[in-house]
CSV table of C-alpha atoms and ligand atoms in Angstrom, one decimal:
chain,number,residue,atom,x,y,z
M,23,MET,CA,0.0,-0.3,0.3
M,24,ARG,CA,1.2,3.2,-1.3
M,25,ASN,CA,1.3,5.8,1.9
M,26,HIS,CA,1.0,9.5,1.0
M,27,ARG,CA,1.4,11.9,4.5
M,28,ILE,CA,-0.8,15.4,3.7
M,29,ALA,CA,-0.7,18.6,5.8
M,30,ALA,CA,-3.3,20.4,6.4
M,31,ILE,CA,-3.8,23.9,6.7
M,32,PRO,CA,-6.9,25.4,6.0
M,33,GLY,CA,-6.1,28.3,7.6
M,34,ASP,CA,-9.3,31.2,6.9
M,35,GLY,CA,-12.9,31.9,5.8
M,36,ILE,CA,-14.1,29.4,3.5
M,37,GLY,CA,-10.3,27.9,3.2
M,38,THR,CA,-12.2,26.4,6.2
M,39,GLU,CA,-15.2,24.7,4.5
M,40,VAL,CA,-13.4,24.0,1.1
M,41,ILE,CA,-10.6,21.8,3.0
M,42,GLY,CA,-12.1,19.6,4.7
M,43,ALA,CA,-15.0,18.9,1.3
M,44,GLY,CA,-11.4,18.1,-0.3
M,45,LEU,CA,-10.0,16.0,2.3
M,46,ARG,CA,-13.3,14.3,2.2
M,47,VAL,CA,-13.1,13.2,-1.3
M,48,LEU,CA,-9.1,11.8,-1.2
M,49,GLU,CA,-10.4,9.6,1.6
M,50,ALA,CA,-13.3,8.8,-1.0
M,51,LEU,CA,-10.3,8.2,-4.2
M,52,ALA,CA,-7.8,6.1,-1.9
M,53,VAL,CA,-10.8,3.9,-0.7
M,54,ARG,CA,-12.2,3.8,-4.3
M,55,ASP,CA,-8.3,3.1,-5.5
M,56,GLY,CA,-7.8,0.1,-2.7
M,57,GLY,CA,-3.6,1.1,-3.8
M,58,PHE,CA,-3.0,4.3,-1.9
M,59,ALA,CA,-3.6,5.5,1.4
M,60,ILE,CA,-3.4,9.1,2.6
M,61,GLU,CA,-2.9,10.5,5.7
M,62,VAL,CA,-3.5,13.0,7.0
M,63,ALA,CA,-2.7,15.9,10.2
M,64,HIS,CA,-4.3,18.5,10.6
M,65,PHE,CA,-2.5,22.3,11.1
M,66,ASP,CA,-5.4,24.9,12.5
M,67,TRP,CA,-3.0,27.9,11.1
M,68,GLY,CA,-3.9,30.4,11.3
M,69,SER,CA,-5.3,34.4,11.9
M,70,GLU,CA,-7.3,32.2,14.8
M,71,ARG,CA,-4.1,31.8,15.9
M,72,TYR,CA,-2.6,34.7,15.6
M,73,LEU,CA,-5.5,36.9,17.1
M,74,ARG,CA,-4.6,34.4,20.4
M,75,GLU,CA,-0.8,34.0,19.9
M,76,GLY,CA,0.6,36.6,17.4
M,77,ALA,CA,1.9,34.8,14.3
M,78,MET,CA,0.2,32.7,11.8
M,79,MET,CA,2.4,29.9,12.0
M,80,PRO,CA,5.4,28.4,15.2
M,81,ALA,CA,8.3,29.2,15.1
M,82,ASP,CA,9.4,25.8,14.2
M,83,GLY,CA,6.3,26.0,11.6
M,84,LEU,CA,8.5,24.8,8.2
M,85,LYS,CA,10.3,22.3,10.6
M,86,GLN,CA,6.5,20.5,11.0
M,87,LEU,CA,5.4,20.2,7.7
M,88,LYS,CA,9.1,19.5,6.3
M,89,PRO,CA,8.4,15.8,6.5
M,90,PHE,CA,5.2,16.1,4.9
M,91,ASP,CA,5.3,14.3,1.4
M,92,ALA,CA,2.9,17.6,-0.1
M,93,ILE,CA,1.0,20.4,1.6
M,94,TYR,CA,-2.7,21.0,1.0
M,95,PHE,CA,-3.9,25.2,1.3
M,96,GLY,CA,-7.0,26.1,2.0
M,97,SER,CA,-6.8,29.8,2.2
M,98,ALA,CA,-5.0,32.9,4.5
M,99,GLY,CA,-7.6,36.1,5.1
M,100,ASP,CA,-9.2,37.7,7.8
M,101,PRO,CA,-10.9,40.8,8.8
M,102,ARG,CA,-9.6,41.0,11.3
M,103,VAL,CA,-5.8,40.8,10.9
M,104,PRO,CA,-4.6,42.9,8.0
M,105,ASP,CA,-3.7,41.4,4.7
M,106,HIS,CA,0.3,41.5,4.5
M,107,ILE,CA,0.2,40.1,7.4
M,108,THR,CA,-2.0,37.0,7.5
M,109,LEU,CA,0.1,36.0,3.5
M,110,TRP,CA,3.4,37.4,4.2
M,111,GLY,CA,2.8,35.1,7.6
M,112,LEU,CA,2.1,32.0,6.5
M,113,ARG,CA,1.3,31.3,3.0
M,114,LEU,CA,4.4,33.1,1.8
M,115,ALA,CA,5.8,32.3,5.1
M,116,ILE,CA,6.3,28.2,3.2
M,117,CYS,CA,6.2,28.6,-0.5
M,118,GLN,CA,10.1,31.2,0.3
M,119,PRO,CA,11.7,29.1,2.5
M,120,PHE,CA,10.2,25.5,0.8
M,121,ASP,CA,11.8,26.7,-3.0
M,122,GLN,CA,8.3,26.2,-4.1
M,123,TYR,CA,9.4,28.2,-7.2
M,124,ALA,CA,6.8,27.2,-9.8
M,125,ASN,CA,2.8,28.2,-9.4
M,126,VAL,CA,1.3,26.6,-12.1
M,127,ARG,CA,-2.0,27.6,-12.8
M,128,PRO,CA,-4.4,25.6,-14.8
M,129,ALA,CA,-7.9,26.8,-16.6
M,130,ARG,CA,-9.6,25.4,-19.2
M,131,VAL,CA,-12.8,25.3,-18.8
M,132,LEU,CA,-15.1,22.4,-17.6
M,133,PRO,CA,-18.4,20.6,-20.0
M,134,GLY,CA,-20.9,22.0,-18.8
M,135,ILE,CA,-19.9,25.8,-17.4
M,136,GLU,CA,-20.7,29.0,-19.2
M,137,SER,CA,-17.4,31.6,-19.9
M,138,PRO,CA,-18.4,34.9,-20.0
M,139,LEU,CA,-16.4,35.1,-23.1
M,140,SER,CA,-20.0,34.1,-25.8
M,141,GLY,CA,-19.1,31.0,-28.0
M,142,ILE,CA,-16.4,30.7,-26.0
M,143,GLY,CA,-16.6,26.8,-24.6
M,144,PRO,CA,-13.8,24.2,-24.0
M,145,GLY,CA,-11.2,23.4,-26.0
M,146,ASP,CA,-11.7,27.0,-27.2
M,147,LEU,CA,-10.2,27.4,-23.6
M,148,ASP,CA,-7.3,25.3,-22.4
M,149,TRP,CA,-4.5,27.0,-21.1
M,150,VAL,CA,-1.8,26.1,-18.0
M,151,ILE,CA,-0.4,29.8,-16.9
M,152,VAL,CA,3.3,29.0,-15.4
M,153,ARG,CA,3.9,31.7,-12.2
M,154,GLU,CA,7.2,32.7,-11.6
M,155,ASN,CA,7.4,32.3,-7.7
M,156,SER,CA,10.3,32.9,-5.5
M,157,GLU,CA,11.8,36.7,-6.7
M,158,GLY,CA,10.1,39.2,-9.4
M,159,GLU,CA,7.7,42.0,-7.8
M,160,TYR,CA,7.3,40.4,-5.0
M,161,SER,CA,10.4,39.3,-3.2
M,162,GLY,CA,10.0,41.0,0.2
M,163,ALA,CA,12.8,44.0,-1.1
M,164,GLY,CA,11.9,47.6,0.1
M,165,GLY,CA,11.0,49.5,3.4
M,166,ARG,CA,9.1,53.3,4.9
M,167,VAL,CA,11.3,56.0,5.3
M,168,HIS,CA,10.4,58.8,7.7
M,169,GLN,CA,7.4,56.0,8.3
M,170,GLY,CA,4.1,59.1,9.1
M,171,HIS,CA,6.5,61.9,8.0
M,172,GLY,CA,5.1,63.7,5.1
M,173,GLU,CA,8.2,63.1,3.4
M,174,GLU,CA,6.9,58.8,3.9
M,175,VAL,CA,8.8,57.1,1.5
M,176,GLY,CA,7.5,53.5,0.5
M,177,LEU,CA,9.5,51.4,-1.5
M,178,ASP,CA,8.6,47.8,-3.1
M,179,VAL,CA,12.4,46.6,-4.5
M,180,ALA,CA,11.2,43.7,-8.2
M,181,VAL,CA,14.4,41.4,-8.1
M,182,PHE,CA,15.3,39.7,-10.6
M,183,THR,CA,18.7,37.4,-10.7
M,184,ARG,CA,19.4,35.4,-13.8
M,185,ALA,CA,19.2,32.0,-12.1
M,186,GLY,CA,15.9,32.0,-10.7
M,187,VAL,CA,14.4,33.9,-13.8
M,188,GLU,CA,15.7,30.9,-16.4
M,189,ARG,CA,14.8,28.1,-14.1
M,190,ILE,CA,11.2,29.4,-14.9
M,191,GLN,CA,11.4,29.7,-17.7
M,192,ARG,CA,13.3,25.9,-19.0
M,193,PHE,CA,10.2,24.8,-16.3
M,194,ALA,CA,7.5,26.0,-18.9
M,195,LEU,CA,9.1,25.3,-21.8
M,196,ASP,CA,9.5,21.7,-19.7
M,197,LEU,CA,5.7,22.8,-19.1
M,198,ALA,CA,5.0,23.0,-22.4
M,199,ARG,CA,7.0,20.6,-24.0
M,200,SER,CA,4.5,18.3,-21.8
M,201,ARG,CA,0.8,19.2,-23.7
M,202,PRO,CA,0.0,18.8,-27.1
M,203,ARG,CA,0.0,22.3,-28.3
M,204,LYS,CA,4.1,22.6,-27.3
M,205,HIS,CA,3.6,26.4,-27.4
M,206,LEU,CA,4.4,28.8,-25.3
M,207,THR,CA,4.1,32.6,-25.2
M,208,LEU,CA,6.1,34.7,-22.1
M,209,VAL,CA,5.5,37.2,-21.0
M,210,THR,CA,7.1,40.2,-19.5
M,211,LYS,CA,7.0,44.3,-20.1
M,212,SER,CA,10.3,45.7,-20.9
M,213,ASN,CA,9.2,48.4,-23.0
M,214,ALA,CA,8.4,50.0,-19.3
M,215,GLN,CA,10.8,48.6,-16.6
M,216,ARG,CA,13.9,48.6,-18.9
M,217,HIS,CA,16.0,46.3,-16.4
M,218,GLY,CA,15.0,43.7,-15.7
M,219,MET,CA,12.7,42.4,-18.1
M,220,VAL,CA,14.7,42.7,-20.8
M,221,MET,CA,16.1,40.2,-18.5
M,222,TRP,CA,13.9,38.1,-19.0
M,223,ASP,CA,13.1,38.9,-23.1
M,224,ALA,CA,17.2,37.5,-23.1
M,225,VAL,CA,17.1,34.3,-21.0
M,226,PHE,CA,14.3,33.7,-22.5
M,227,GLU,CA,16.2,34.5,-26.4
M,228,SER,CA,19.2,32.2,-24.4
M,229,VAL,CA,17.5,28.8,-23.9
M,230,LYS,CA,13.8,28.7,-26.5
M,231,GLY,CA,16.8,27.1,-28.7
M,232,ASP,CA,17.1,24.3,-26.3
M,233,TYR,CA,13.1,23.7,-27.5
M,234,PRO,CA,13.3,23.5,-30.9
M,235,ASP,CA,10.0,21.8,-30.5
M,236,VAL,CA,9.0,24.3,-28.4
M,237,THR,CA,6.7,27.1,-31.3
M,238,THR,CA,6.4,30.2,-29.1
M,239,ASP,CA,5.8,33.9,-29.4
M,240,LYS,CA,5.5,37.2,-26.4
M,241,MET,CA,3.5,39.6,-25.2
M,242,LEU,CA,3.3,43.4,-23.0
M,243,VAL,CA,1.3,42.0,-20.1
M,244,ASP,CA,-0.9,44.5,-20.2
M,245,ALA,CA,-1.5,43.6,-24.7
M,246,MET,CA,-2.3,40.0,-22.9
M,247,THR,CA,-4.6,41.1,-21.4
M,248,THR,CA,-7.3,41.5,-24.2
M,249,ARG,CA,-5.5,38.4,-26.0
M,250,MET,CA,-6.3,36.3,-24.0
M,251,VAL,CA,-10.2,38.2,-23.6
M,252,LEU,CA,-10.4,38.9,-27.1
M,253,ASP,CA,-8.4,35.4,-28.9
M,254,PRO,CA,-7.6,33.7,-25.8
M,255,ALA,CA,-7.9,29.7,-28.1
M,256,SER,CA,-4.7,31.5,-30.0
M,257,LEU,CA,-3.1,30.1,-26.5
M,258,ASP,CA,-1.6,27.4,-25.5
M,259,THR,CA,1.0,28.0,-22.2
M,260,ILE,CA,1.8,31.6,-20.5
M,261,VAL,CA,5.7,31.9,-18.3
M,262,ALA,CA,5.7,35.2,-16.3
M,263,THR,CA,6.6,37.0,-14.4
M,264,ASN,CA,5.3,36.5,-9.7
M,265,LEU,CA,3.0,40.1,-10.2
M,266,HIS,CA,1.6,39.7,-13.6
M,267,ALA,CA,0.6,36.6,-13.4
M,268,ASP,CA,-1.3,36.6,-9.9
M,269,VAL,CA,-2.8,39.3,-12.2
M,270,LEU,CA,-3.3,37.1,-14.8
M,271,SER,CA,-4.3,33.5,-13.5
M,272,ASP,CA,-7.6,36.0,-12.0
M,273,LEU,CA,-8.5,37.0,-15.5
M,274,ALA,CA,-7.8,33.3,-16.9
M,275,ALA,CA,-10.3,32.2,-13.4
M,276,ALA,CA,-13.6,34.7,-14.2
M,277,LEU,CA,-13.5,34.0,-18.1
M,278,THR,CA,-13.3,30.3,-17.5
M,279,GLY,CA,-16.9,30.7,-15.7
M,280,SER,CA,-16.0,31.2,-11.9
M,281,LEU,CA,-13.1,32.4,-9.2
M,282,GLY,CA,-14.3,29.3,-7.7
M,283,LEU,CA,-13.2,26.5,-9.5
M,284,ALA,CA,-9.5,27.2,-9.8
M,285,PRO,CA,-6.8,25.7,-8.8
M,286,THR,CA,-2.9,26.5,-7.9
M,287,ALA,CA,-0.2,23.6,-7.7
M,288,ASN,CA,3.8,25.6,-5.2
M,289,LEU,CA,5.6,23.0,-7.2
M,290,ASN,CA,9.1,22.6,-6.0
M,291,PRO,CA,10.7,20.9,-9.3
M,292,GLU,CA,13.1,18.9,-7.6
M,293,ARG,CA,11.6,17.9,-5.0
M,294,ARG,CA,13.7,19.0,-2.4
M,295,PHE,CA,11.5,20.4,-0.6
M,296,PRO,CA,7.3,19.1,-0.2
M,297,SER,CA,5.1,21.3,-3.2
M,298,MET,CA,2.1,22.8,-1.9
M,299,PHE,CA,-1.6,22.5,-3.7
M,300,GLU,CA,-4.7,25.5,-2.7
M,301,PRO,CA,-7.9,27.1,-4.6
M,302,ILE,CA,-6.4,30.3,-6.1
M,303,HIS,CA,-9.5,31.9,-4.6
M,304,GLY,CA,-9.1,33.4,-0.9
M,305,SER,CA,-11.1,33.5,2.1
M,306,ALA,CA,-14.1,35.2,1.0
M,307,PHE,CA,-15.7,37.4,3.5
M,308,ASP,CA,-18.9,37.8,1.5
M,309,ILE,CA,-19.4,34.1,2.2
M,310,MET,CA,-17.8,32.5,4.7
M,311,GLY,CA,-19.5,30.4,7.1
M,312,GLN,CA,-22.2,29.9,4.8
M,313,GLY,CA,-21.8,27.2,3.4
M,314,VAL,CA,-22.2,28.0,-0.1
M,315,ALA,CA,-18.1,27.4,-0.9
M,316,ASN,CA,-17.2,26.4,-4.0
M,317,PRO,CA,-15.4,23.7,-3.2
M,318,ILE,CA,-14.3,22.1,-6.9
M,319,GLY,CA,-10.8,24.6,-6.6
M,320,SER,CA,-9.9,23.0,-4.1
M,321,PHE,CA,-11.3,19.5,-5.3
M,322,TRP,CA,-8.7,20.3,-8.9
M,323,SER,CA,-6.3,21.4,-6.8
M,324,ALA,CA,-6.1,18.2,-5.4
M,325,SER,CA,-5.3,16.1,-8.5
M,326,LEU,CA,-3.3,17.9,-9.0
M,327,MET,CA,-1.2,16.8,-5.6
M,328,LEU,CA,-2.9,13.3,-6.5
M,329,GLU,CA,-0.8,13.5,-9.6
M,330,HIS,CA,2.8,15.0,-7.7
M,331,LEU,CA,2.1,12.0,-5.7
M,332,GLY,CA,2.6,10.0,-8.1
M,333,GLU,CA,-1.5,8.4,-8.6
M,334,ALA,CA,-2.2,9.5,-11.9
M,335,ALA,CA,-5.0,7.4,-12.2
M,336,ALA,CA,-6.9,9.1,-9.4
M,337,ALA,CA,-5.2,12.3,-9.9
M,338,SER,CA,-7.4,11.8,-13.6
M,339,THR,CA,-11.2,10.0,-12.0
M,340,LEU,CA,-11.1,13.0,-9.4
M,341,MET,CA,-10.8,15.2,-12.7
M,342,ALA,CA,-13.9,13.0,-15.2
M,343,ALA,CA,-16.1,13.1,-10.9
M,344,ILE,CA,-15.7,17.1,-11.4
M,345,GLU,CA,-16.2,17.6,-14.9
M,346,HIS,CA,-19.1,15.4,-14.1
M,347,VAL,CA,-21.0,17.1,-11.3
M,348,ALA,CA,-19.5,20.6,-13.4
M,349,GLY,CA,-21.4,20.3,-16.4
M,350,ALA,CA,-25.4,19.0,-14.1
M,351,ALA,CA,-27.3,21.5,-13.5
M,352,GLU,CA,-29.3,20.6,-10.5
M,353,VAL,CA,-25.3,20.9,-8.0
M,354,ARG,CA,-24.3,24.6,-9.3
M,355,PRO,CA,-23.4,25.8,-6.9
M,356,ARG,CA,-24.4,30.3,-6.1
M,357,ASP,CA,-21.0,31.5,-7.7
M,358,LEU,CA,-22.3,29.1,-11.1
M,359,GLY,CA,-25.5,30.1,-10.9
M,360,GLY,CA,-27.4,27.4,-8.8
M,361,GLU,CA,-27.9,26.9,-5.6
M,362,ALA,CA,-26.2,24.2,-4.6
M,363,THR,CA,-24.4,23.9,-1.3
M,364,THR,CA,-21.0,22.8,-0.8
M,365,GLU,CA,-22.3,19.8,1.3
M,366,GLN,CA,-24.1,19.2,-1.9
M,367,VAL,CA,-21.7,20.1,-4.8
M,368,THR,CA,-19.1,17.2,-2.3
M,369,ASN,CA,-21.7,14.3,-2.1
M,370,ALA,CA,-21.7,14.7,-5.5
M,371,VAL,CA,-18.3,14.5,-6.1
M,372,ILE,CA,-18.1,11.6,-4.2
M,373,ALA,CA,-21.4,9.6,-5.5
M,374,ALA,CA,-19.5,10.1,-8.8
M,375,ILE,CA,-15.9,8.3,-7.8
M,376,GLU,CA,-17.7,5.7,-6.1
M,377,GLY,CA,-19.4,5.1,-9.4
M,378,ALA,CA,-16.2,5.0,-12.0
M,379,ASN,CA,-15.4,2.2,-13.7
M,380,ARG,CA,-12.0,1.1,-12.6
Y,11,LIG,P1,-11.6,36.2,-2.2
Y,11,LIG,O1,-11.2,35.0,-3.8
Y,11,LIG,O2,-11.8,35.2,-1.6
Y,11,LIG,O3,-12.8,36.5,-3.7
Y,11,LIG,C1,-13.4,37.1,-3.9
Y,11,LIG,C2,-14.8,37.1,-4.6
Y,11,LIG,O4,-15.0,35.3,-4.7
Y,11,LIG,C3,-15.6,37.4,-3.4
Y,11,LIG,O5,-16.9,37.5,-3.9
Y,11,LIG,C4,-16.3,35.8,-2.9
Y,11,LIG,O6,-17.4,35.7,-2.3
Y,11,LIG,C5,-15.6,35.2,-5.1
Y,11,LIG,N1,-15.4,34.1,-4.1
Y,11,LIG,C6,-14.2,33.0,-4.2
Y,11,LIG,N2,-13.6,32.0,-4.2
Y,11,LIG,C7,-14.8,31.2,-4.6
Y,11,LIG,C8,-15.4,30.1,-4.2
Y,11,LIG,N3,-14.8,29.6,-3.7
Y,11,LIG,N4,-16.5,30.1,-3.8
Y,11,LIG,C9,-17.8,31.1,-5.0
Y,11,LIG,N5,-17.3,32.2,-4.7
Y,11,LIG,C10,-16.0,32.4,-4.7
Y,11,LIG,O7,-10.7,37.5,-3.0
Y,11,LIG,P2,-9.8,39.4,-2.1
Y,11,LIG,O8,-12.1,39.1,-2.2
Y,11,LIG,O9,-9.4,39.4,-2.4
Y,11,LIG,O10,-9.8,38.5,-0.6
Y,11,LIG,C11,-10.6,38.0,0.4
Y,11,LIG,C12,-9.6,37.4,1.4
Y,11,LIG,O11,-8.4,36.9,0.9
Y,11,LIG,C13,-8.5,39.2,1.6
Y,11,LIG,O12,-7.3,38.8,3.4
Y,11,LIG,C14,-6.9,38.3,0.5
Y,11,LIG,O13,-5.7,39.2,1.5
Y,11,LIG,C15,-7.2,36.6,0.9
Y,11,LIG,N6,-6.5,36.2,0.0
Y,11,LIG,C16,-6.0,35.4,0.2
Y,11,LIG,C17,-5.7,34.3,-1.1
Y,11,LIG,C18,-4.7,32.5,-0.5
Y,11,LIG,O14,-4.5,32.4,0.8
Y,11,LIG,N7,-4.0,32.4,-1.3
Y,11,LIG,C19,-5.3,34.4,-2.4
Y,11,LIG,C20,-7.0,35.3,-3.2
Y,11,LIG,C21,-6.7,36.4,-1.3
Y,12,LIG,MN1,-3.2,36.7,-6.7
């Protein structure tokens, strides 16, 4: 029996609701498969802990997480705590030390889901956005000088290293190569940002020759937003900086129907540290505690996690179950225009898993 040790960090708001649902689905998959077991350890880290003890996670939190095969994360964010504290105190406090430099965000219109773009169905929008996840605009370098005085200065320094840029571009080229279209679009802003972004372009010129079977093109990030909306079928795999890809992937999620559907993998591709899997949405203050969050982004993230753990069969059983349920009008959650609760969607996905052909 293959045993996978998962650290579950539901975090705050609807994070707790959708991760609870995802763990039920993972258990159903393990039972169905019979070849593997999921051993879950629960970590109650997040804003409640911050308000109680002054820190989102314990000082030795990374040491506690290191032995796990993967981390299943909900979201960090609470109306009572400033967002930069929750983000840097938990999610980035894990991603950066564990060198999860490749943030992978599939965006695809699922069968039965309506894109806000008219006439766009499955097959017309099938992307993977690769986001540099360790440096760039979110390096954390910077500071505030003359705080509170009239001459106050706030600095956020975007840090781009050749090593960091090359490894994420090679990762994206490898990923593009593994997909049927074998096409990669590089996104920068090298007209206005004339140092780090020009280096991104130069590094790309120097590495893409190693992938002669992958076709490539380049876009400025502002023009990219219009291409995503006006010509989605022309895109396949996309690589961009931490900030640019953060913004583009929320747009991508909306174009596939809802933020509630979209998954993420934060990968340490060399597997020196555990990788982390999470829905891309946040704590959703407006609906938390109501039991109506769409759990599909959390399930899709669980499927990416199973793939990473080597459970390809269970990962595709789960994707098939998600697609089956997404297409069913009677279990449509609120963000997709229906009335189904988190629990009803979860039960429907579990029923589809239990009914799946082996
Ligand atoms: P959000 O993703 O929480 O919500 C945006 C909108 O989408 C809301 O109207 C919400 O109801 C809806 N939505 C999101 N997920 C949904 C789901 N699964 N089902 C149904 N509807 C869903 O983004 P926000 O409002 O900008 O942020 C709220 C908090 O979450 C903030 O504290 C923010 O910092 C945090 N946040 C955390 C993460 C993370 O931990 N990875 C990501 C984004 C935002
Ligand atoms: Mn984001």
